XYZ file of C-alpha atoms in Angstrom:
562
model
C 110.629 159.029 88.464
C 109.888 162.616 88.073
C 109.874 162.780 83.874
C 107.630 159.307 83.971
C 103.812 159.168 83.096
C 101.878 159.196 86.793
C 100.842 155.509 86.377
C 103.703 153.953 84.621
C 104.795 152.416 88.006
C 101.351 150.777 88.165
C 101.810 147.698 86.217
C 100.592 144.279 85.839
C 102.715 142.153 87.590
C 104.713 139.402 85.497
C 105.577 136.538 87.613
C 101.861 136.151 89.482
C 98.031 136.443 89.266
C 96.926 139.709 89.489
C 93.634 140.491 90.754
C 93.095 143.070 88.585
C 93.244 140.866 85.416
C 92.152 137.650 86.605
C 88.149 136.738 87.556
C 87.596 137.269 83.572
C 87.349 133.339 82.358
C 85.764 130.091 83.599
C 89.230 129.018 82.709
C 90.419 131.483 85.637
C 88.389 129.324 88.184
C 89.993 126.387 87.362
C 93.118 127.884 87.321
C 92.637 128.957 90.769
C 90.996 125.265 91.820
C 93.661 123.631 90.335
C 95.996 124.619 93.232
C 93.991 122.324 95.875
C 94.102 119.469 94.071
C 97.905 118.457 95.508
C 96.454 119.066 99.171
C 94.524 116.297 98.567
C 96.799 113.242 100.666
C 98.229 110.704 98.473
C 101.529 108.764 98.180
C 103.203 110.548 101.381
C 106.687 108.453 100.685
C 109.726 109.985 99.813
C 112.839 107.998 99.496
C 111.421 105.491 101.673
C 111.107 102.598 99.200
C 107.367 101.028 100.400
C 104.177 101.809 100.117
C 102.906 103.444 102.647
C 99.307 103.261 104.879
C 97.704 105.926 106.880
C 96.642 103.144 109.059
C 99.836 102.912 110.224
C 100.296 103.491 114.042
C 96.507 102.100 114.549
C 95.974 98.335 115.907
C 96.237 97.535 112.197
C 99.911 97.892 111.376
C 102.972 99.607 112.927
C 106.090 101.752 112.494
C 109.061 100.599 112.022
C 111.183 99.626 115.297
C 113.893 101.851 114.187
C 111.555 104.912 113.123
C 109.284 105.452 115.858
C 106.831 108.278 115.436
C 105.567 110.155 112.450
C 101.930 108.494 112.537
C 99.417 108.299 114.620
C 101.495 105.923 117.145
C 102.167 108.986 119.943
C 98.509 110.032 119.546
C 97.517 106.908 120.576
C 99.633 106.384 123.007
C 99.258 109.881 124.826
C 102.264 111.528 124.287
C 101.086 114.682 122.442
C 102.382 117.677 123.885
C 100.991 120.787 123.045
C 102.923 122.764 120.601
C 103.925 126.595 120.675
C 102.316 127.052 117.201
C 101.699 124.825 113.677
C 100.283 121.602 115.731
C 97.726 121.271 112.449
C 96.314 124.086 113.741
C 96.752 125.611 110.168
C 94.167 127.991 108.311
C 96.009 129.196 105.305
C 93.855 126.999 102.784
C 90.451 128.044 104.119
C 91.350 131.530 103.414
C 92.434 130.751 100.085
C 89.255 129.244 99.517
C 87.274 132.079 101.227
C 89.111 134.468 98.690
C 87.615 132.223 95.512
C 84.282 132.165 96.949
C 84.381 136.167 97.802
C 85.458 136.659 93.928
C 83.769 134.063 91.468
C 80.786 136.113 90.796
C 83.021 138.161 89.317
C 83.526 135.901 86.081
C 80.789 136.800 83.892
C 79.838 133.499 82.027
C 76.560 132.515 80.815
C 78.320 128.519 81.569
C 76.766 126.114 83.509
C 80.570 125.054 84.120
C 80.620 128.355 86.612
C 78.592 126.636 88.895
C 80.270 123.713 89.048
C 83.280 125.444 90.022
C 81.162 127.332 92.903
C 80.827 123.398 93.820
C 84.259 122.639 93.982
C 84.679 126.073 96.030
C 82.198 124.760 98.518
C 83.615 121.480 98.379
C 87.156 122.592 98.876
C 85.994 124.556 102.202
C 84.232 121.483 103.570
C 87.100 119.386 103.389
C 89.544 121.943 104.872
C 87.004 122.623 107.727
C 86.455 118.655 107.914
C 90.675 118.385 108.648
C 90.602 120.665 111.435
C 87.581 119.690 112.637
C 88.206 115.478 113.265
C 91.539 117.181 115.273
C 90.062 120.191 117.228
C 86.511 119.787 117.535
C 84.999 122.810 117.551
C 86.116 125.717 115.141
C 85.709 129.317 114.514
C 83.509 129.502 111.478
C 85.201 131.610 109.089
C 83.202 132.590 105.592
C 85.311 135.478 104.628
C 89.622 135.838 103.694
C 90.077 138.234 106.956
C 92.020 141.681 107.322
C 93.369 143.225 110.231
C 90.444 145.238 111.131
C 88.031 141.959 111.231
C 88.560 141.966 114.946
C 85.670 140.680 115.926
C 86.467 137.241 114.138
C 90.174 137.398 114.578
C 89.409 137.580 118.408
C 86.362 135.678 118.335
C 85.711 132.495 120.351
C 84.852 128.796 118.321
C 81.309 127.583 117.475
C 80.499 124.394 119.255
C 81.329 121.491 117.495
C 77.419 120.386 115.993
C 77.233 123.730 114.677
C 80.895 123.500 112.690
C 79.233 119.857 111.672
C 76.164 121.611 110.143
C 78.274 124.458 108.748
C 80.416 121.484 106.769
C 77.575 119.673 105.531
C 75.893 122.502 104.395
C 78.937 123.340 102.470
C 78.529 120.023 100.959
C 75.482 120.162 100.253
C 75.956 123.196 97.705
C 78.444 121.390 96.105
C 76.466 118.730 95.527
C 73.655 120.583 94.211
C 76.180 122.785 92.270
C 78.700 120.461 90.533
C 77.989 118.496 87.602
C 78.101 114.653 87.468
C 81.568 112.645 87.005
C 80.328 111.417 83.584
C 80.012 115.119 82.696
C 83.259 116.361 83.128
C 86.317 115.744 80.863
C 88.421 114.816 83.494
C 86.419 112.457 85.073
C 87.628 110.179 88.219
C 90.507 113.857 89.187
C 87.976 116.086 89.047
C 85.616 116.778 91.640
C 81.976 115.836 90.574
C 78.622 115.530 92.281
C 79.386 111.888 92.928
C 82.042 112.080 94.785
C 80.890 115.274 97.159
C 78.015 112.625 97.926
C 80.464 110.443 99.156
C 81.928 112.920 101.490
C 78.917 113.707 102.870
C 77.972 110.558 103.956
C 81.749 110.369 105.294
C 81.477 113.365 107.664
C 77.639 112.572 108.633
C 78.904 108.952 109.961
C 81.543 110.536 111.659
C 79.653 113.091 113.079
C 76.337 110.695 113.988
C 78.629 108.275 115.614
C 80.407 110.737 117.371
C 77.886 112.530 118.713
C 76.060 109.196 119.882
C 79.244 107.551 121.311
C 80.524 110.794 122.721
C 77.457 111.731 124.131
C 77.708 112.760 128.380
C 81.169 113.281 127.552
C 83.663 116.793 127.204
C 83.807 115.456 123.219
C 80.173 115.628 122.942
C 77.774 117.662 120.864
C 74.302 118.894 120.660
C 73.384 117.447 117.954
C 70.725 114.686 117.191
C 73.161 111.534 116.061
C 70.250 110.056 114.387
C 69.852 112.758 111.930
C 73.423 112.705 111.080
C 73.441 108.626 111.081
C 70.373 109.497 108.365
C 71.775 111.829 105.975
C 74.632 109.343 105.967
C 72.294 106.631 104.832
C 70.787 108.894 102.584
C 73.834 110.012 100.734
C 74.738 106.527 100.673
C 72.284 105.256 99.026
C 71.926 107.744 96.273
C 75.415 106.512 95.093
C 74.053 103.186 94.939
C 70.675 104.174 93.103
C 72.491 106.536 90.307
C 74.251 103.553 89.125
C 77.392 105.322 88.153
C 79.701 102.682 89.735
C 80.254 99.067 90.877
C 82.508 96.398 92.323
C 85.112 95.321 90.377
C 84.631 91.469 89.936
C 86.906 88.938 88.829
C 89.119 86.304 89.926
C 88.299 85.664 93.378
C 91.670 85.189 94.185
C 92.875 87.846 92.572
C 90.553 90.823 92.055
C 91.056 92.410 95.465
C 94.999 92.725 95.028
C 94.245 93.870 91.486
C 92.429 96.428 92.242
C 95.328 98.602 94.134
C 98.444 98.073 91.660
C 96.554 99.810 89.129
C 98.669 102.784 86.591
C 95.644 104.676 85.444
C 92.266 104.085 87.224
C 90.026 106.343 84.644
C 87.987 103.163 83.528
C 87.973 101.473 86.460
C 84.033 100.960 87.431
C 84.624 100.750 91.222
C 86.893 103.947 91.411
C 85.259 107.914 91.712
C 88.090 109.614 92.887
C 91.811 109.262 92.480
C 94.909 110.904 91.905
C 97.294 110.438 88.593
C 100.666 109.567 88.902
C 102.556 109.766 85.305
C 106.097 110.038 86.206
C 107.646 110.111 82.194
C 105.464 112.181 81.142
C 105.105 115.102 83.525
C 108.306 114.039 85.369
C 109.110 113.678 88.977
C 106.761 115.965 90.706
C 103.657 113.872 89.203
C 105.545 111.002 90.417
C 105.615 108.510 93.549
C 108.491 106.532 95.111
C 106.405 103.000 95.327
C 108.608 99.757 95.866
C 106.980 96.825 95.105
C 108.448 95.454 98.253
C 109.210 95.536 101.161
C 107.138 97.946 102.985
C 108.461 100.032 105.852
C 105.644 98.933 108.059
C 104.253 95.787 109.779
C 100.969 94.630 110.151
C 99.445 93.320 113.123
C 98.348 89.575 113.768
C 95.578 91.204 115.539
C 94.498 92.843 112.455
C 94.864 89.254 110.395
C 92.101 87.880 113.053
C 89.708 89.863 112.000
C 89.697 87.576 108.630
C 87.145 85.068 108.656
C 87.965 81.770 108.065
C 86.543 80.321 104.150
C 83.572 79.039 105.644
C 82.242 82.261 106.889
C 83.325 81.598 110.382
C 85.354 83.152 112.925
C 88.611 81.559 113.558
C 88.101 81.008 116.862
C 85.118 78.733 115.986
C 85.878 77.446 113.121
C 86.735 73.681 112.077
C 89.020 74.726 109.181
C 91.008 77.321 111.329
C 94.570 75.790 111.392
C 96.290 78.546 113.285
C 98.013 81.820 112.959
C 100.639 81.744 114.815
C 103.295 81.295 112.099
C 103.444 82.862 108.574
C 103.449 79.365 107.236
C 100.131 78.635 108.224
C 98.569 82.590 108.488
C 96.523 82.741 104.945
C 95.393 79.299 104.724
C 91.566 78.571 104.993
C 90.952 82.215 105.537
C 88.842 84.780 103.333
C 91.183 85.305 100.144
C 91.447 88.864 101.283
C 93.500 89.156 103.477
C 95.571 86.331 101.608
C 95.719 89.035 99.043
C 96.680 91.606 101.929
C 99.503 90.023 103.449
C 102.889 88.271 102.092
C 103.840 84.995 103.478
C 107.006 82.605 102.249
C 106.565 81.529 98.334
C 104.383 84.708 97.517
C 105.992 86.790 94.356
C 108.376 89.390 95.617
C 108.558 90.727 91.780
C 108.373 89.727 88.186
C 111.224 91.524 86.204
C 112.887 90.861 82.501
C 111.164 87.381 82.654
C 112.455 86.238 86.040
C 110.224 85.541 88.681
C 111.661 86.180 92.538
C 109.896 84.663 95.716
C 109.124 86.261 98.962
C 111.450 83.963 101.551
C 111.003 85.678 104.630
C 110.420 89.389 106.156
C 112.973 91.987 106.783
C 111.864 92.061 110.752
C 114.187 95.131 110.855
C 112.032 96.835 109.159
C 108.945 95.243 109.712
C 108.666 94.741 113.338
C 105.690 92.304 113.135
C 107.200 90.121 110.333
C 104.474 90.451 108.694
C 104.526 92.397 105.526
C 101.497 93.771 103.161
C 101.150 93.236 99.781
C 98.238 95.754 99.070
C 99.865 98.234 96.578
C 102.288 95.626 95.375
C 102.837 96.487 91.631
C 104.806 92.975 91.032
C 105.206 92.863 87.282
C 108.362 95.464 86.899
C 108.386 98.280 84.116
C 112.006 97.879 82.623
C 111.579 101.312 81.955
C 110.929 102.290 85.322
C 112.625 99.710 87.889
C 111.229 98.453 90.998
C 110.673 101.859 92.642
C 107.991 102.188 90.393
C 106.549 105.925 90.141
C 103.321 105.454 88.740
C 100.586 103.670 90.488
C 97.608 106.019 91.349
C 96.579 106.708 94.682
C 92.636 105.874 95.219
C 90.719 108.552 97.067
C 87.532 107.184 97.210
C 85.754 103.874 95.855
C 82.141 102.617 95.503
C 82.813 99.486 98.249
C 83.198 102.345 101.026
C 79.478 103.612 99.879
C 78.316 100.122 100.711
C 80.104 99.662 104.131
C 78.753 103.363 104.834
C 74.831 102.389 103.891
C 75.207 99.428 105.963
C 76.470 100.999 109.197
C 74.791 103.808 108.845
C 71.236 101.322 108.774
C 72.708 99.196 111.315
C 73.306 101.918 113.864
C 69.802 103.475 112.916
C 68.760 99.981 114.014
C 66.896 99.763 110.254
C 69.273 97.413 109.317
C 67.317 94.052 107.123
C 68.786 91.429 104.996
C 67.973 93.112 102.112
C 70.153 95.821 103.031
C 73.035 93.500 103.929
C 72.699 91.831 100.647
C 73.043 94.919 98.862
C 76.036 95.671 100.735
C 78.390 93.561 102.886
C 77.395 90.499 100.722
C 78.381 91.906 97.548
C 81.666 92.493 98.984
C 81.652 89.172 100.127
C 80.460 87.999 96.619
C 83.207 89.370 94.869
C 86.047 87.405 97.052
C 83.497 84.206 96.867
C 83.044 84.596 100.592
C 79.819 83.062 101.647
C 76.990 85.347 102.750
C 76.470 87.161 106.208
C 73.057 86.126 107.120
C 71.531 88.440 110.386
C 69.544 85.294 111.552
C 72.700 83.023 112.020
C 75.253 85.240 113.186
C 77.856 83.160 114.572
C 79.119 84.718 118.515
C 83.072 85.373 118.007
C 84.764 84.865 121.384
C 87.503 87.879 119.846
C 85.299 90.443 118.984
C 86.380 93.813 120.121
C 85.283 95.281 123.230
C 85.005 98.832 121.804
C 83.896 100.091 125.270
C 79.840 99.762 124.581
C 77.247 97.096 123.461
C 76.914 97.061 120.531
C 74.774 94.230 117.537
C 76.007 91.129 116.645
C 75.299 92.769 112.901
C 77.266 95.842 113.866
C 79.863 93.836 115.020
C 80.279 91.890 111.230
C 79.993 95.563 109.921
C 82.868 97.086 111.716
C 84.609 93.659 110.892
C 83.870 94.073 107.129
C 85.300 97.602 106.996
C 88.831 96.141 108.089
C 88.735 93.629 105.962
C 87.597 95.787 102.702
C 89.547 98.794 103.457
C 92.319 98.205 105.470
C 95.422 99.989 104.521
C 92.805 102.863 103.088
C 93.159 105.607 106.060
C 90.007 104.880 107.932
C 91.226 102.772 111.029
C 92.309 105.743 113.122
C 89.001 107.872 112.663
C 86.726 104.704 113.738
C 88.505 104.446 116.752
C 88.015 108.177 117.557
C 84.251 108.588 116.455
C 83.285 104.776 117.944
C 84.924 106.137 121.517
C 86.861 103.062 121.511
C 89.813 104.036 123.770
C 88.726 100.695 125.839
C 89.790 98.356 122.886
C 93.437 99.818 122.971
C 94.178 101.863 126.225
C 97.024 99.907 128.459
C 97.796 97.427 125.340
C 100.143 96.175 122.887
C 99.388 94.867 119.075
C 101.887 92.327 118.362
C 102.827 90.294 115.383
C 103.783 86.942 114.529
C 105.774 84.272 115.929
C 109.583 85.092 116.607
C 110.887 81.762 114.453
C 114.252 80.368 114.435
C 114.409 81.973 111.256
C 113.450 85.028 111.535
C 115.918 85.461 114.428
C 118.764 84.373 112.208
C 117.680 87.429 110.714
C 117.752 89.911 113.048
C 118.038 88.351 116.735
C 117.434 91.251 118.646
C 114.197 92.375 118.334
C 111.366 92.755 121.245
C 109.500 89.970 121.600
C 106.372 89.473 123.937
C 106.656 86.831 127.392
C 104.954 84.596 125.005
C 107.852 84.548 122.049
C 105.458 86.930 119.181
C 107.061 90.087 117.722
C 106.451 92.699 120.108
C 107.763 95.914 118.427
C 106.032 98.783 120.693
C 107.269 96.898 124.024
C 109.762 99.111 125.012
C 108.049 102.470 123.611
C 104.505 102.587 124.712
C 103.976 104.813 127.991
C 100.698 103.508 128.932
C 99.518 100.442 131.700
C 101.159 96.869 131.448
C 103.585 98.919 129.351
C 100.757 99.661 126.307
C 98.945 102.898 125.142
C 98.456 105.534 127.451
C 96.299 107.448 125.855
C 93.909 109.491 128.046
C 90.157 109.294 127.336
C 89.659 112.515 128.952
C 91.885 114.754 126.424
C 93.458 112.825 124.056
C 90.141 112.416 121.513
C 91.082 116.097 120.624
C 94.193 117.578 119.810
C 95.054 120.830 121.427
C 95.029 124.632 120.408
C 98.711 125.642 119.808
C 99.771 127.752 123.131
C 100.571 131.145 120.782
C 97.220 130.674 119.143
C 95.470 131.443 122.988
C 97.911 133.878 123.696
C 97.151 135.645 120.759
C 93.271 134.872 120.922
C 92.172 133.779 124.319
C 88.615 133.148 123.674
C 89.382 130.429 121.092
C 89.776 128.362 124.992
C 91.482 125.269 125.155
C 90.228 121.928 124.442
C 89.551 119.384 127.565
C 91.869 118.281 129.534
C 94.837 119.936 127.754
């Protein structure tokens, strides 16, 4: 050490980024970027053989009887505790993002490709803020990767919640007016583009708008004019509609919905702006998933199947053609071909494979505590060179139908709402199934509407209806029913699913059943009244701050009722 030049010892590292060296090259930014994209959620199975739905502990589907938990089951039911520490209450990323934005004026580049990196930056923050903001509420507001001596921030209380709402969407907003176009960019569809930060802001400004009007007297409230929100939702909306950069997918009605989610590569698919790549032999396993074509470690509800109107644009508890649902036999007939093209039922194609064609017989209720099992995902026709645990179908992030379901609530809840608009929307997604129209001046009264815990339109009502039908199995179920306040709908009940047959008990003869003989897979679990959810609508909207976090930082304060 003592014969050695005085700054040999200070040397680039070899095995990481070193400041010093990097913030040279555009290609630096997206190097750094790069290392978000996997944060973004997509095929969360691992050895599980199915293909899996965020929906999955909603009213929509449920866990398996013999894995309880893991999903948003225990949240609605109540049984959150709060942790000592971790709890989501996790800030590593939006440091890491702080750090980019703090540095990429560094990179001296005459590009306009700089800026759309700033985008992503500020796109990459918003969505990281958005996470811990649908499960805490209100947030410290952090612009800056902190140090020790930021005291004054690392002690600092939260912002209320409508200001960590505008913070977000201003966030977006540079992005937006930052980032380039997805027809611009070489990757287009798994890079982020100005297209598809429009769709996130009209994502977080229905959330917000309908929180805040829903929530409003409440702990959960804001401050915050809902209307606003509910407007720069429209807004956002609507400029994906009027760019013209995407459309529905059309097609076989009969066949175009299940198409549209078995897909290997969705780069030239019209509908799609966002998605993530799976290309297991060529990258290998960690660009991989672990899809099955069937079954799926989940079962749906028959309370989700009722929201499915019936082929003549009637409810099913109206309508002349309705034959029942009580049995899988009869489940899909008459009813709008998407949710035939959701759900299996006996004689359906389990899997095409070296020319041989198997048929679905009946579900594994094991498994599939509701018996009955969805075929959204399904990729049926097997890759010899893959097998039935096939690792490549891409995961959609975002698609063009949920701008139209967005635009339409949005208008509806504005109370702006005219046929015009519905045509434009809910009746092109109606269109492409060859459902017939919704029409605002003949809106047929169904007896089973939800009771969401407020009165709300008959037009609302089709639109919340529409957005199970179109997207469920998507993600979204869960944050409606926080953001509509709709703890009414669920608290002290049970979603069951279909009848327990003859043969399905020769299957499996001891599984819960309801008094009135229908799978009944949460009987036993659920904490709540009449044996159902017990989630509590004076805490449970909000998850709490871990117990460490106020110990360390006691002005963060707890959320209500924790």
């Amino acid at each position: 050490m003592y014969s050695c030049d005085k700054d040999f010892l200070d040397r680039t590292p070899l095995d990481q980024i070193s400041d010093p060296d990097f913030w040279t090259s555009e290609t630096d930014l997206e190097l750094y970027l790069n290392n978000f994209y996997d944060l973004f959620d997509g095929w969360w199975v691992a050895g599980g053989g199915k293909a899996p739905t965020y929906d999955q502990g909603t009213d929509l589907a449920l866990p398996t009887p013999n894995a309880y938990g893991g999903d948003w089951t225990n949240r609605l039911d109540g049984v959150i505790t709060i942790p000592a520490s971790g709890g989501s209450w996790n800030w590593g990323s939006v440091r890491r993002i702080n750090y980019f934005l703090e540095n990429v004026d560094r990179v001296e580049s005459a590009s306009d490709q700089v800026d759309h990196y700033v985008g992503e930056g500020h796109f990459f923050r918003a969505w990281f803020y958005f996470e811990l903001f649908r499960n805490f509420g209100a947030l410290p507001i952090i612009t800056k990767s902190l140090n020790a001596d930021d005291v004054d921030i690392l002690y600092g209380p939260r912002n209320p919640r409508t200001e960590v709402a505008d913070f977000i969407l201003a966030d977006i907003d540079m992005a937006i007016a930052k980032m380039k176009y997805g027809s611009e960019l070489a990757n287009h569809k798994t890079r982020l583009s100005k297209d598809i930060a429009l769709m996130f802001k009209a994502r977080v400004a229905l959330y917000e708008g309908t929180w805040e009007k829903y929530h409003a007297g409440s702990d959960f409230g804001g401050t915050g004019d809902p209307n606003a929100y509910l407007a720069m939702a429209r807004d956002a909306a609507k400029q994906i509609i009027d760019d013209g950069n995407y459309s529905l997918v059309t097609g076989d009605p009969n066949s175009v919905y299940f198409d549209l989610f078995n897909q290997v590569d969705y780069t030239a698919n019209q509908e799609v702006l966002f998605f993530k790549h799976f290309d297991g032999p060529t990258y290998g396993s960690n660009f991989s998933n672990q899809l099955w074509n069937w079954p799926n470690g989940y079962g749906i509800t028959l309370d989700m199947t009722r929201f499915y109107l019936c082929t003549d644009g009637l409810p099913t508890a109206v309508s002349p053609l309705f034959e029942g649902d009580e049995t899988l036999d009869i489940l899909e007939k008459n009813r709008d071909p998407r949710l035939v093209q959701s759900v299996m039922v006996p004689g359906d194609i389990r899997r095409i494979m070296d020319g041989d064609t198997t048929y679905y017989l009946n579900p594994d209720v094991y498994n599939n505590g509701t018996g009955i099992e969805s075929q959204k995902y399904r990729h049926i026709v097997v890759d010899p060179a893959v097998g039935p645990n096939n690792t490549n179908v891409d995961y959609i992030f975002m698609r063009y139908a949920e701008a139209l379901l967005m635009y339409a609530e949005a208008k509806a809840e504005l109370g702006e709402i005219t046929q015009g608009d519905i045509d434009m929307t809910i009746n092109q997604l109606r269109d492409r199934v060859g459902m017939p129209h919704l029409n605002m001046g003949s809106i047929t009264t169904d007896p089973n509407w939800p009771d969401y815990g407020h009165s709300i339109t008959d037009v609302l009502q089709e639109i919340r209806r529409e957005r199970v039908t179109e997207l469920y199995g998507e993600g979204f179920r869960f944050d409606d029913l926080m953001r509509w306040r709709s703890h009414q709908y669920f608290y002290g009940k049970r979603f069951i699913g279909t009848k327990y047959t003859d043969e399905l008990r020769a299957i499996d003869d001891g599984m819960p059943e309801s008094d009135d003989g229908f799978l009944d897979p949460m009987r036993y679990i659920l904490t709540g009244p009449n044996s159902g959810y017990g989630f509590n609508s004076n805490r449970d909207y909000l998850l709490p701050i871990p117990s460490n976090e106020l110990i360390l930082n006691p002005a963060l304060g707890q959320n209500p009722g924790w």
